[in-house]
Amino acid sequence: MKKSLLATVMVMSGGPLLAPPVSAPPAGAQPAAGEPQAPAAAAAGKSVVGEMALVEAKRQQLAAREAALAVKEQELKNLSAKLEARVKELESAKAALDRSLDARKKVQSANYQKMLKVYKALKPAEAAQLLDKMDEGEVLEILNEMDQKRVAKLLPLMKQERALRWTRHSLAAK
């Protein structure tokens, strides 16, 4: 039976025929005693046809799976291309944002330097009066940026608790 299936599959696939089908007896062969010849040949033919149908069904299933995989592969390629485009778009947006932040930092730094020059140019009493009205963090920054002589003139004119906080902050930073 297996040789018959192999021979049938080989003939259907266009490959070389390795063995003759078992269903046809060799020429001049005598049937065995007590063995009906026609029903055995019919049964063998039916089983070969059934096996051929099974092989064809499997081949069709494999072809359908292969087609489905090809579709999925194309979908993945499309998604990959979209993802790469989105990544490039995001990288471009990030670069633009970085440039914008750098420009903003430069402007803020320039503004800070101008403001610092203004406070340095003020008379110590005027500067101390304005510093006492400012936020603690801002005052600490301004005092840290000023030279030692200027701060020495400002500290006696500022509120005592603010001058002490700046002193503690400066000592803690070391």
Coordinates of N, CA and C in Angstrom, one line a residue:
M1 N 0.8 -1.2 0.0 CA 0.0 0.0 0.0 C 0.9 1.2 0.0
K2 N 2.0 1.3 0.8 CA 2.8 2.5 0.9 C 3.5 2.7 -0.5
K3 N 3.9 1.6 -1.1 CA 4.6 1.7 -2.4 C 3.6 2.3 -3.4
S4 N 2.4 1.9 -3.4 CA 1.4 2.4 -4.3 C 1.2 3.9 -4.1
L5 N 1.1 4.3 -2.8 CA 0.9 5.7 -2.5 C 2.1 6.5 -3.0
L6 N 3.3 6.0 -2.8 CA 4.5 6.7 -3.2 C 4.6 6.8 -4.7
A7 N 4.2 5.7 -5.4 CA 4.2 5.7 -6.9 C 3.2 6.7 -7.4
T8 N 2.0 6.8 -6.8 CA 1.0 7.7 -7.2 C 1.4 9.1 -7.0
V9 N 2.0 9.4 -5.8 CA 2.4 10.7 -5.5 C 3.5 11.2 -6.5
M10 N 4.4 10.3 -6.8 CA 5.5 10.6 -7.7 C 5.0 10.9 -9.1
V11 N 4.0 10.1 -9.5 CA 3.4 10.4 -10.8 C 2.7 11.7 -10.9
M12 N 1.9 12.0 -9.8 CA 1.2 13.3 -9.7 C 2.1 14.5 -9.7
S13 N 3.2 14.3 -9.0 CA 4.2 15.4 -8.8 C 5.1 15.6 -10.0
G14 N 5.0 14.7 -11.0 CA 5.8 14.8 -12.2 C 7.2 14.2 -11.9
G15 N 7.5 13.5 -10.8 CA 8.8 12.9 -10.5 C 8.9 11.6 -11.2
P16 N 10.0 10.9 -11.1 CA 10.2 9.6 -11.7 C 9.4 8.6 -11.0
L17 N 8.9 7.6 -11.6 CA 8.2 6.5 -11.1 C 9.2 5.4 -10.6
L18 N 9.1 5.2 -9.3 CA 10.1 4.3 -8.7 C 9.6 2.8 -8.7
A19 N 8.3 2.6 -8.5 CA 7.8 1.3 -8.5 C 6.5 1.2 -9.1
P20 N 6.1 0.1 -9.8 CA 4.8 0.1 -10.4 C 3.7 0.0 -9.3
P21 N 2.5 0.5 -9.6 CA 1.5 0.4 -8.6 C 1.1 -1.0 -8.2
V22 N 0.8 -1.3 -7.0 CA 0.5 -2.6 -6.5 C -0.8 -3.1 -7.0
S23 N -1.7 -2.2 -7.3 CA -3.0 -2.6 -7.7 C -3.1 -3.4 -9.0
A24 N -2.1 -3.2 -9.9 CA -2.1 -4.0 -11.1 C -1.1 -5.2 -11.0
P25 N -1.5 -6.4 -11.1 CA -0.6 -7.6 -11.0 C 0.3 -7.7 -12.2
P26 N 1.5 -8.2 -12.0 CA 2.4 -8.3 -13.2 C 1.8 -9.3 -14.2
A27 N 2.2 -9.1 -15.4 CA 1.7 -9.9 -16.5 C 2.0 -11.4 -16.3
G28 N 1.1 -12.3 -16.5 CA 1.3 -13.7 -16.4 C 1.2 -14.2 -15.0
A29 N 0.9 -13.4 -14.0 CA 0.9 -13.8 -12.7 C -0.4 -14.5 -12.4
Q30 N -0.4 -15.5 -11.6 CA -1.6 -16.3 -11.2 C -2.1 -15.8 -9.9
P31 N -3.4 -15.6 -9.8 CA -4.0 -15.3 -8.5 C -3.9 -16.4 -7.5
A32 N -3.7 -16.1 -6.3 CA -3.5 -17.1 -5.2 C -4.9 -17.8 -5.1
A33 N -4.8 -19.1 -4.7 CA -6.0 -19.9 -4.5 C -6.8 -19.3 -3.4
G34 N -8.1 -19.2 -3.7 CA -9.1 -18.8 -2.7 C -9.1 -17.2 -2.5
E35 N -8.4 -16.5 -3.3 CA -8.3 -15.1 -3.2 C -9.1 -14.4 -4.3
P36 N -10.1 -13.7 -4.0 CA -10.9 -13.0 -5.1 C -10.0 -11.9 -5.7
Q37 N -9.9 -11.8 -7.0 CA -9.0 -10.9 -7.6 C -9.7 -9.5 -7.7
A38 N -10.9 -9.4 -8.2 CA -11.6 -8.1 -8.5 C -11.8 -7.3 -7.2
P39 N -12.3 -7.8 -6.1 CA -12.6 -7.0 -5.0 C -11.3 -6.4 -4.4
A40 N -10.2 -7.1 -4.4 CA -8.9 -6.6 -3.8 C -8.4 -5.5 -4.6
A41 N -8.5 -5.5 -5.9 CA -8.0 -4.5 -6.8 C -8.9 -3.2 -6.6
A42 N -10.2 -3.4 -6.4 CA -11.1 -2.3 -6.2 C -10.8 -1.6 -4.9
A43 N -10.6 -2.4 -3.9 CA -10.3 -1.8 -2.5 C -9.0 -1.1 -2.6
A44 N -8.0 -1.6 -3.3 CA -6.7 -0.9 -3.4 C -6.8 0.4 -4.2
G45 N -7.6 0.4 -5.2 CA -7.9 1.6 -6.0 C -8.6 2.6 -5.2
K46 N -9.6 2.2 -4.4 CA -10.3 3.2 -3.5 C -9.4 3.8 -2.5
S47 N -8.5 3.0 -1.9 CA -7.6 3.5 -0.9 C -6.6 4.5 -1.5
V48 N -6.1 4.2 -2.7 CA -5.2 5.1 -3.4 C -5.9 6.4 -3.7
V49 N -7.1 6.3 -4.2 CA -7.8 7.5 -4.5 C -8.1 8.4 -3.2
G50 N -8.4 7.7 -2.1 CA -8.6 8.3 -0.8 C -7.3 9.0 -0.3
E51 N -6.2 8.3 -0.5 CA -4.9 8.9 -0.1 C -4.5 10.0 -1.0
M52 N -4.8 9.9 -2.2 CA -4.6 11.1 -3.1 C -5.4 12.3 -2.8
A53 N -6.6 12.0 -2.4 CA -7.5 13.1 -2.0 C -6.9 13.8 -0.7
L54 N -6.4 13.0 0.2 CA -5.9 13.5 1.5 C -4.6 14.3 1.2
V55 N -3.8 13.8 0.3 CA -2.5 14.5 -0.1 C -2.9 15.9 -0.7
E56 N -3.9 15.8 -1.6 CA -4.3 17.1 -2.3 C -4.9 18.1 -1.3
A57 N -5.7 17.6 -0.3 CA -6.3 18.5 0.7 C -5.1 19.1 1.6
K58 N -4.1 18.3 1.9 CA -3.0 18.8 2.7 C -2.2 19.9 1.9
R59 N -2.1 19.6 0.6 CA -1.4 20.5 -0.3 C -2.1 21.9 -0.3
Q60 N -3.4 21.8 -0.4 CA -4.3 23.0 -0.5 C -4.2 23.8 0.8
Q61 N -4.2 23.0 1.9 CA -4.1 23.7 3.3 C -2.7 24.4 3.4
L62 N -1.7 23.7 2.9 CA -0.4 24.4 3.0 C -0.3 25.6 2.1
A63 N -0.9 25.5 0.9 CA -0.9 26.7 0.0 C -1.7 27.8 0.6
A64 N -2.8 27.5 1.3 CA -3.6 28.6 1.9 C -2.8 29.2 3.1
R65 N -2.1 28.4 3.9 CA -1.3 28.9 5.0 C -0.2 29.8 4.4
E66 N 0.4 29.3 3.3 CA 1.5 30.1 2.7 C 1.0 31.5 2.2
A67 N -0.2 31.5 1.6 CA -0.8 32.7 1.2 C -1.1 33.7 2.3
A68 N -1.6 33.1 3.4 CA -1.9 33.9 4.6 C -0.6 34.5 5.2
L69 N 0.4 33.6 5.2 CA 1.7 34.1 5.8 C 2.3 35.2 4.9
A70 N 2.1 35.1 3.6 CA 2.6 36.2 2.7 C 1.8 37.5 3.0
V71 N 0.5 37.4 3.2 CA -0.2 38.6 3.5 C 0.2 39.2 4.8
K72 N 0.4 38.4 5.8 CA 0.9 38.9 7.1 C 2.3 39.5 7.0
E73 N 3.1 38.9 6.2 CA 4.5 39.4 6.0 C 4.4 40.8 5.4
Q74 N 3.5 41.0 4.4 CA 3.4 42.3 3.8 C 2.8 43.3 4.7
E75 N 1.9 42.9 5.6 CA 1.3 43.8 6.6 C 2.4 44.2 7.6
L76 N 3.3 43.3 8.0 CA 4.4 43.6 8.9 C 5.4 44.6 8.2
K77 N 5.6 44.4 6.9 CA 6.5 45.3 6.2 C 5.9 46.7 6.2
N78 N 4.6 46.8 5.9 CA 3.9 48.1 5.9 C 4.0 48.8 7.2
L79 N 3.7 48.0 8.3 CA 3.8 48.6 9.6 C 5.2 49.0 10.0
S80 N 6.2 48.2 9.6 CA 7.5 48.6 9.9 C 7.9 49.9 9.2
A81 N 7.5 50.1 7.9 CA 7.7 51.3 7.2 C 7.1 52.5 7.9
K82 N 5.8 52.3 8.3 CA 5.1 53.4 9.0 C 5.8 53.7 10.3
L83 N 6.3 52.7 11.0 CA 7.0 52.9 12.3 C 8.3 53.7 12.1
E84 N 9.0 53.3 11.1 CA 10.3 54.0 10.8 C 10.0 55.5 10.4
A85 N 8.9 55.7 9.7 CA 8.6 57.1 9.3 C 8.2 57.9 10.6
R86 N 7.5 57.2 11.5 CA 7.1 57.9 12.7 C 8.3 58.2 13.6
V87 N 9.2 57.3 13.6 CA 10.4 57.5 14.4 C 11.2 58.7 13.9
K88 N 11.4 58.7 12.6 CA 12.1 59.9 11.9 C 11.4 61.2 12.3
E89 N 10.0 61.1 12.2 CA 9.2 62.3 12.5 C 9.4 62.8 13.9
L90 N 9.5 61.8 14.9 CA 9.7 62.2 16.3 C 11.1 62.7 16.5
E91 N 12.1 62.1 15.8 CA 13.4 62.5 16.0 C 13.6 64.0 15.5
S92 N 12.9 64.3 14.4 CA 12.9 65.6 13.9 C 12.3 66.6 14.8
A93 N 11.2 66.2 15.4 CA 10.5 67.1 16.4 C 11.3 67.3 17.6
K94 N 12.0 66.2 18.0 CA 12.9 66.3 19.2 C 14.0 67.3 18.9
A95 N 14.6 67.2 17.7 CA 15.7 68.1 17.4 C 15.2 69.6 17.4
A96 N 14.0 69.8 16.8 CA 13.5 71.1 16.8 C 13.2 71.6 18.2
L97 N 12.7 70.8 19.1 CA 12.5 71.2 20.5 C 13.8 71.5 21.2
D98 N 14.8 70.7 20.9 CA 16.1 70.9 21.5 C 16.7 72.3 21.1
R99 N 16.5 72.6 19.8 CA 17.0 73.9 19.3 C 16.2 75.0 20.0
S100 N 14.9 74.8 20.2 CA 14.1 75.8 20.8 C 14.5 76.0 22.3
L101 N 14.7 74.9 23.0 CA 15.1 75.0 24.4 C 16.5 75.7 24.5
D102 N 17.4 75.4 23.6 CA 18.7 76.0 23.6 C 18.6 77.5 23.4
A103 N 17.8 77.9 22.5 CA 17.6 79.3 22.2 C 16.9 80.0 23.4
R104 N 16.0 79.3 24.0 CA 15.3 79.9 25.2 C 16.3 80.1 26.4
K105 N 17.2 79.0 26.6 CA 18.2 79.1 27.6 C 19.1 80.3 27.4
K106 N 19.5 80.5 26.1 CA 20.4 81.6 25.8 C 19.7 83.0 26.2
V107 N 18.4 83.1 25.8 CA 17.7 84.3 26.1 C 17.6 84.5 27.6
Q108 N 17.2 83.4 28.3 CA 17.1 83.5 29.8 C 18.5 83.9 30.4
S109 N 19.5 83.3 29.9 CA 20.8 83.6 30.5 C 21.2 85.0 30.2
A110 N 20.9 85.5 29.0 CA 21.2 86.9 28.7 C 20.4 87.8 29.6
N111 N 19.1 87.5 29.8 CA 18.2 88.3 30.7 C 18.8 88.3 32.1
Y112 N 19.2 87.1 32.5 CA 19.7 87.0 33.9 C 21.0 87.9 34.1
Q113 N 21.8 87.8 33.1 CA 23.1 88.6 33.1 C 22.8 90.1 33.2
K114 N 21.8 90.5 32.4 CA 21.3 92.0 32.4 C 20.8 92.4 33.8
M115 N 20.0 91.5 34.3 CA 19.4 91.8 35.6 C 20.5 91.8 36.7
L116 N 21.4 91.0 36.6 CA 22.5 90.9 37.6 C 23.3 92.2 37.5
K117 N 23.6 92.7 36.3 CA 24.3 94.0 36.1 C 23.5 95.2 36.7
V118 N 22.2 95.1 36.6 CA 21.3 96.2 37.1 C 21.5 96.2 38.6
Y119 N 21.4 95.0 39.3 CA 21.5 95.0 40.7 C 22.9 95.4 41.2
K120 N 23.9 95.1 40.4 CA 25.3 95.5 40.8 C 25.4 97.0 40.7
A121 N 24.7 97.6 39.7 CA 24.8 99.0 39.5 C 24.0 99.8 40.5
L122 N 23.1 99.2 41.2 CA 22.3 100.0 42.2 C 23.1 100.3 43.4
K123 N 22.7 101.3 44.1 CA 23.3 101.6 45.4 C 23.0 100.5 46.3
P124 N 23.9 100.1 47.2 CA 23.6 99.0 48.1 C 22.3 99.1 48.9
A125 N 21.9 100.2 49.3 CA 20.6 100.3 50.1 C 19.4 100.0 49.2
E126 N 19.5 100.5 48.0 CA 18.4 100.2 47.0 C 18.3 98.7 46.7
A127 N 19.5 98.2 46.4 CA 19.5 96.7 46.1 C 19.1 95.9 47.2
A128 N 19.5 96.2 48.5 CA 19.1 95.4 49.6 C 17.6 95.5 49.8
Q129 N 17.0 96.7 49.6 CA 15.6 96.9 49.8 C 14.8 96.0 48.8
L130 N 15.2 95.9 47.5 CA 14.6 95.1 46.5 C 14.8 93.6 46.8
L131 N 16.0 93.2 47.2 CA 16.3 91.8 47.5 C 15.4 91.3 48.6
D132 N 15.2 92.2 49.6 CA 14.3 91.7 50.7 C 12.9 91.4 50.3
K133 N 12.5 91.9 49.2 CA 11.1 91.7 48.7 C 11.0 90.5 47.7
M134 N 12.2 90.0 47.4 CA 12.2 88.9 46.4 C 12.1 87.5 47.0
D135 N 11.9 86.5 46.2 CA 11.8 85.1 46.6 C 13.2 84.7 47.1
E136 N 13.2 83.8 48.1 CA 14.4 83.3 48.7 C 15.4 82.7 47.7
G137 N 14.9 81.9 46.8 CA 15.8 81.2 45.9 C 16.5 82.2 44.9
E138 N 15.7 83.2 44.5 CA 16.2 84.2 43.6 C 17.3 85.0 44.3
V139 N 17.1 85.4 45.5 CA 18.1 86.2 46.3 C 19.4 85.4 46.5
L140 N 19.2 84.2 46.8 CA 20.4 83.3 47.0 C 21.2 83.3 45.7
E141 N 20.6 83.1 44.6 CA 21.3 83.1 43.3 C 22.0 84.4 43.0
I142 N 21.3 85.5 43.2 CA 21.9 86.8 42.9 C 23.1 87.1 43.8
L143 N 22.9 86.8 45.1 CA 24.1 87.0 46.0 C 25.3 86.1 45.6
N144 N 25.0 84.9 45.2 CA 26.1 84.0 44.9 C 26.8 84.5 43.6
E145 N 26.1 85.2 42.7 CA 26.7 85.7 41.5 C 27.5 87.0 41.7
M146 N 27.2 87.7 42.7 CA 27.9 89.0 43.0 C 29.3 88.7 43.6
D147 N 30.1 89.7 43.4 CA 31.5 89.6 44.0 C 31.4 89.9 45.5
Q148 N 32.5 89.5 46.1 CA 32.5 89.6 47.6 C 32.4 91.0 48.1
K149 N 33.0 92.0 47.5 CA 32.9 93.3 48.0 C 31.4 93.8 48.0
R150 N 30.7 93.5 46.9 CA 29.3 94.0 46.7 C 28.4 93.3 47.8
V151 N 28.6 92.0 48.0 CA 27.8 91.3 49.0 C 28.1 91.8 50.4
A152 N 29.3 92.2 50.7 CA 29.7 92.7 52.0 C 29.0 94.1 52.2
K153 N 28.7 94.8 51.2 CA 28.0 96.1 51.4 C 26.5 95.9 51.5
L154 N 26.0 94.8 50.9 CA 24.5 94.5 50.9 C 24.1 93.8 52.2
L155 N 24.8 92.9 52.7 CA 24.4 92.1 53.8 C 23.9 92.9 55.1
P156 N 24.7 94.0 55.5 CA 24.2 94.7 56.6 C 22.9 95.5 56.4
L157 N 22.6 95.7 55.1 CA 21.4 96.5 54.8 C 20.2 95.6 54.6
M158 N 20.4 94.3 54.5 CA 19.3 93.3 54.2 C 18.7 92.9 55.6
K159 N 17.5 92.3 55.5 CA 16.9 91.7 56.7 C 17.9 90.7 57.3
Q160 N 18.0 90.7 58.6 CA 19.0 89.8 59.2 C 18.7 88.3 58.9
E161 N 17.5 87.9 59.0 CA 17.2 86.4 58.8 C 17.6 86.0 57.3
R162 N 17.4 86.9 56.4 CA 17.7 86.6 55.0 C 19.2 86.5 54.8
A163 N 19.9 87.4 55.5 CA 21.4 87.4 55.4 C 22.0 86.1 56.0
L164 N 21.4 85.7 57.1 CA 21.8 84.5 57.8 C 21.5 83.2 57.0
R165 N 20.3 83.2 56.3 CA 20.0 82.1 55.4 C 21.0 82.0 54.3
W166 N 21.4 83.1 53.7 CA 22.3 83.1 52.6 C 23.7 82.6 53.1
T167 N 24.1 83.0 54.3 CA 25.3 82.5 54.9 C 25.3 81.0 55.1
R168 N 24.2 80.5 55.7 CA 24.1 79.1 55.9 C 24.1 78.3 54.6
H169 N 23.4 78.8 53.7 CA 23.3 78.2 52.3 C 24.7 78.1 51.7
S170 N 25.5 79.2 51.8 CA 26.8 79.2 51.2 C 27.8 78.3 51.9
L171 N 27.6 78.2 53.2 CA 28.5 77.3 54.0 C 28.1 75.8 53.7
A172 N 26.9 75.5 53.5 CA 26.4 74.2 53.3 C 26.8 73.7 51.9
A173 N 27.0 74.6 51.0 CA 27.4 74.3 49.6 C 28.8 73.8 49.5
K174 N 29.6 74.1 50.5 CA 31.1 73.7 50.5 C 31.2 72.3 50.8

